[in-house]
Structure formats: structure tokens, C-alpha cells
Amino acid sequence: MTTAHEPDEFDQIAQSGGPVGVHRAPRPWWSVAIVPLVVFVVAGLVAFVVAQLFWNTGVTPSSTVSESPAAEVTTEATSEATTEPSETVSEEPSETPSEEPSETAEPEPVIDYDASIAVLNGSGITGLAGSQATLLEEAGFATPTADNLSGAIPTANRVVYADEAMADTAAEVASTLGIDTVELGEPTTDVDVEVQLVSSP
């Protein structure tokens, strides 16, 4: 019993007078395995050659990737560290030294408690000059005298001093008696400081 099949190349050979019953021989096992084996061997050789090349030159893939970022980071960090602090250190200390020397202490007033002082009464109030002279004695002034004011009468109580050196002493006399006006001028009597009263201070 025969089974019908499509004619192949061997049937064509038989029809042309060739041998009948010829079939394709089975392929040996090594012919199937040789192709992947050759590919594996070639790939291994390529990998070995590449590894030897990197080993001989001393360059590895990791070193080529990591060197350039490290250099950039270190250079940027050093440049920032060297430039920024120099600005703040040089600018800030220059402000305070220029301000402090400008604050000069005011000189202490020079008060002469032995200066000659006359208290003159032009108010018409009896005993006013004497009571004010007593206040000056209690404040430490040595020789205040009391008398009546003659000549021109001022419009308000005042203290007059003849010399600029008596300015602080005259100001202290006026402060002790509660008088606001202190003037550099010519006293009516021969004293350093003269108090002219037109009313009770």
C-alpha cells in the first residue's frame, strides 16, 4: 500500500532516468551545534581582546566616567570657597572703626567756686538778694555778696559774666537760682559773676 505525496526533487531525478528511491540523508548532530558554538567562541575572543586592551592601557570604563565630574565639583567648590569669604571679611570691619572715634566725650564744666559773685536786687522785694546769696553759699560758692541793683533795670532776671573763662561758673549760678538767661557782658560791679534780679526766681 503506497501513500500519495507531492513530487520532490528526488522524483524529478527518477523521472529523468536517475536512480529510484533516493532520499535525503539525515543531518549529523554536530552540524546543528556548530553554528551556536562558533558564535559563542567568537564572542568570547572579542570580550577577551577588549579586556586585554583596557588592562594594558590602564583605563577602565568606571574611571573615565568618574574623573571628569569629580574635577568639576572640586574646582567649583574651591573657587566658591575662596571668593565668597574674602568679600564679607573685608567689608564689614571697615564700618565700625569709623563710627566709634566720632563719639567724643563732652569736657567737664570748669566751675570756680571761689569766683567773686554779686547778687543785686532790683525787684523792690526786701531781702530777696540776701536769700539768693544764701542759696549760693549752700551750693558751695565761697563769697557771694548781696546789694541793690542801680542803673538800668533788665526786663527779666539774668546772670552776667565778664570773662569767657567764667561761662561754666555763671551757668552753674543761674542753674542754682533757677534763672534762664546767662549773658557774656559787663557787670555793673567789679565781680566775676553778677546776678541781676527783677523778680523772685
Short mmCIF file of C-alpha atoms in Angstrom, two decimals:
data_model
loop_
_atom_site.label_atom_id
_atom_site.label_comp_id
_atom_site.label_asym_id
_atom_site.label_seq_id
_atom_site.Cartn_x
_atom_site.Cartn_y
_atom_site.Cartn_z
CA MET A 1 0.00 0.00 0.00
CA THR A 2 1.51 3.27 -1.07
CA THR A 3 0.78 6.77 0.18
CA ALA A 4 0.49 9.59 -2.33
CA HIS A 5 2.83 12.54 -1.73
CA GLU A 6 3.86 15.60 -3.62
CA PRO A 7 6.71 15.04 -6.03
CA ASP A 8 10.05 16.39 -4.78
CA GLU A 9 13.49 16.82 -6.32
CA PHE A 10 14.26 13.12 -6.00
CA ASP A 11 11.11 12.18 -8.00
CA GLN A 12 12.26 14.57 -10.68
CA ILE A 13 15.67 12.79 -10.80
CA ALA A 14 13.89 9.40 -11.15
CA GLN A 15 11.70 10.71 -13.94
CA SER A 16 14.77 11.91 -15.82
CA GLY A 17 16.31 8.40 -15.73
CA GLY A 18 18.14 8.61 -12.41
CA PRO A 19 18.01 6.14 -9.52
CA VAL A 20 14.68 5.46 -7.91
CA GLY A 21 14.08 5.56 -4.13
CA VAL A 22 16.79 8.07 -3.33
CA HIS A 23 16.04 10.13 -0.15
CA ARG A 24 17.80 12.94 1.67
CA ALA A 25 20.22 11.62 4.28
CA PRO A 26 19.65 12.82 7.86
CA ARG A 27 21.88 15.76 9.06
CA PRO A 28 24.56 14.80 11.62
CA TRP A 29 24.24 16.28 15.19
CA TRP A 30 27.45 18.27 15.04
CA SER A 31 26.21 20.24 12.02
CA VAL A 32 23.35 21.56 14.15
CA ALA A 33 25.51 22.51 17.16
CA ILE A 34 28.47 24.01 15.30
CA VAL A 35 26.80 27.34 14.47
CA PRO A 36 26.00 28.47 18.05
CA LEU A 37 29.34 27.06 19.20
CA VAL A 38 31.21 29.21 16.70
CA VAL A 39 29.21 32.29 17.75
CA PHE A 40 29.99 31.65 21.42
CA VAL A 41 33.72 31.20 20.75
CA VAL A 42 33.93 34.36 18.63
CA ALA A 43 32.08 36.40 21.28
CA GLY A 44 34.45 35.12 23.96
CA LEU A 45 37.50 36.04 21.91
CA VAL A 46 36.17 39.57 21.32
CA ALA A 47 35.49 40.04 25.02
CA PHE A 48 38.98 38.80 25.91
CA VAL A 49 40.65 41.14 23.42
CA VAL A 50 38.69 44.14 24.75
CA ALA A 51 39.58 43.26 28.35
CA GLN A 52 43.28 42.94 27.49
CA LEU A 53 43.19 46.29 25.72
CA PHE A 54 41.75 48.13 28.76
CA TRP A 55 44.09 46.28 31.13
CA ASN A 56 47.23 47.19 29.15
CA THR A 57 46.29 50.88 28.78
CA GLY A 58 45.25 51.23 32.46
CA VAL A 59 41.90 52.79 31.56
CA THR A 60 38.66 51.33 32.88
CA PRO A 61 35.13 52.40 31.97
CA SER A 62 34.41 53.43 35.56
CA SER A 63 37.48 55.66 35.72
CA THR A 64 36.62 57.51 32.53
CA VAL A 65 33.13 58.26 33.79
CA SER A 66 34.03 59.32 37.35
CA GLU A 67 37.07 61.51 36.74
CA SER A 68 35.53 64.45 34.92
CA PRO A 69 32.60 65.11 37.33
CA ALA A 70 34.96 64.96 40.32
CA ALA A 71 37.24 67.53 38.76
CA GLU A 72 34.35 69.87 38.03
CA VAL A 73 32.94 69.54 41.53
CA THR A 74 36.29 70.18 43.24
CA THR A 75 37.16 73.18 41.11
CA GLU A 76 33.75 74.78 41.61
CA ALA A 77 33.84 74.13 45.36
CA THR A 78 37.34 75.59 45.77
CA SER A 79 36.55 78.66 43.68
CA GLU A 80 33.39 79.38 45.66
CA ALA A 81 35.16 78.78 48.99
CA THR A 82 38.00 81.17 48.12
CA THR A 83 35.96 84.04 46.64
CA GLU A 84 32.93 84.36 48.90
CA PRO A 85 34.51 84.65 52.40
CA SER A 86 37.00 87.27 51.22
CA GLU A 87 34.19 89.73 50.46
CA THR A 88 32.43 89.56 53.82
CA VAL A 89 35.65 89.74 55.87
CA SER A 90 36.99 92.81 54.05
CA GLU A 91 33.77 94.85 54.03
CA GLU A 92 32.18 94.50 57.49
CA PRO A 93 35.05 95.54 59.86
CA SER A 94 35.60 98.81 57.96
CA GLU A 95 32.24 100.24 59.15
CA THR A 96 32.59 100.21 62.95
CA PRO A 97 36.07 101.80 63.42
CA SER A 98 34.98 104.93 61.52
CA GLU A 99 31.91 105.46 63.74
CA GLU A 100 33.36 104.94 67.23
CA PRO A 101 36.07 107.67 67.21
CA SER A 102 33.44 110.29 66.28
CA GLU A 103 31.79 109.88 69.71
CA THR A 104 33.89 112.26 71.80
CA ALA A 105 33.06 112.82 75.44
CA GLU A 106 31.99 116.35 76.34
CA PRO A 107 34.50 118.15 78.55
CA GLU A 108 33.63 118.53 82.19
CA PRO A 109 32.43 122.07 83.10
CA VAL A 110 35.02 124.21 84.85
CA ILE A 111 33.30 125.84 87.83
CA ASP A 112 35.22 128.29 90.00
CA TYR A 113 33.56 128.22 93.43
CA ASP A 114 35.99 130.91 94.64
CA ALA A 115 34.89 133.40 91.98
CA SER A 116 33.57 136.75 93.18
CA ILE A 117 29.75 136.85 92.87
CA ALA A 118 27.34 139.74 93.48
CA VAL A 119 23.59 139.28 93.85
CA LEU A 120 21.79 142.58 93.09
CA ASN A 121 18.14 143.20 93.94
CA GLY A 122 16.18 145.38 91.54
CA SER A 123 12.75 143.90 92.28
CA GLY A 124 11.78 146.01 95.28
CA ILE A 125 11.30 142.83 97.33
CA THR A 126 13.02 143.26 100.66
CA GLY A 127 15.69 140.67 101.45
CA LEU A 128 15.50 138.97 98.04
CA ALA A 129 19.19 139.45 97.24
CA GLY A 130 20.24 138.15 100.68
CA SER A 131 18.15 134.99 100.40
CA GLN A 132 19.53 134.22 96.94
CA ALA A 133 23.11 134.80 98.13
CA THR A 134 22.48 132.30 100.93
CA LEU A 135 21.41 129.69 98.37
CA LEU A 136 24.69 130.19 96.54
CA GLU A 137 26.66 129.74 99.76
CA GLU A 138 24.81 126.50 100.44
CA ALA A 139 25.69 125.34 96.90
CA GLY A 140 29.41 125.78 97.69
CA PHE A 141 30.23 129.23 96.38
CA ALA A 142 32.60 130.99 98.77
CA THR A 143 31.95 134.73 98.66
CA PRO A 144 28.56 135.78 97.24
CA THR A 145 27.52 139.32 98.30
CA ALA A 146 24.05 140.90 98.34
CA ASP A 147 23.22 144.51 97.34
CA ASN A 148 20.68 146.65 95.50
CA LEU A 149 20.74 146.99 91.71
CA SER A 150 21.32 150.52 90.48
CA GLY A 151 21.26 151.90 86.98
CA ALA A 152 19.40 150.24 84.12
CA ILE A 153 16.95 147.54 85.18
CA PRO A 154 16.73 144.45 82.90
CA THR A 155 13.36 143.10 81.78
CA ALA A 156 14.00 139.68 83.36
CA ASN A 157 16.29 138.03 85.86
CA ARG A 158 19.72 137.36 84.38
CA VAL A 159 23.30 136.35 85.18
CA VAL A 160 26.10 138.38 83.59
CA TYR A 161 29.77 137.34 83.45
CA ALA A 162 32.70 139.39 82.20
CA ASP A 163 35.18 136.75 81.05
CA GLU A 164 34.67 133.69 78.80
CA ALA A 165 36.52 131.63 81.41
CA MET A 166 33.61 132.25 83.80
CA ALA A 167 30.97 130.81 81.42
CA ASP A 168 30.62 127.48 83.25
CA THR A 169 30.60 129.22 86.66
CA ALA A 170 27.88 131.66 85.54
CA ALA A 171 25.80 128.78 84.15
CA GLU A 172 26.06 126.94 87.49
CA VAL A 173 24.98 130.09 89.39
CA ALA A 174 21.97 130.52 87.11
CA SER A 175 21.04 126.84 87.48
CA THR A 176 21.25 127.07 91.28
CA LEU A 177 18.93 130.11 91.42
CA GLY A 178 16.56 128.97 88.64
CA ILE A 179 17.45 131.75 86.19
CA ASP A 180 17.23 131.05 82.43
CA THR A 181 19.20 133.96 80.98
CA VAL A 182 23.01 133.86 81.10
CA GLU A 183 24.92 136.54 79.16
CA LEU A 184 28.52 137.48 78.45
CA GLY A 185 28.73 141.23 79.17
CA GLU A 186 29.91 143.95 81.54
CA PRO A 187 28.72 143.62 85.17
CA THR A 188 27.73 146.85 86.96
CA THR A 189 30.05 145.94 89.86
CA ASP A 190 33.64 144.75 90.00
CA VAL A 191 32.95 140.99 90.21
CA ASP A 192 33.40 137.90 88.06
CA VAL A 193 29.70 136.97 88.00
CA GLU A 194 26.73 139.26 88.70
CA VAL A 195 23.15 138.22 89.38
CA GLN A 196 20.56 140.87 88.46
CA LEU A 197 17.11 140.23 89.98
CA VAL A 198 13.87 141.98 88.94
CA SER A 199 11.55 139.36 90.45
CA SER A 200 11.66 136.35 92.71
CA PRO A 201 13.11 133.39 90.73
#
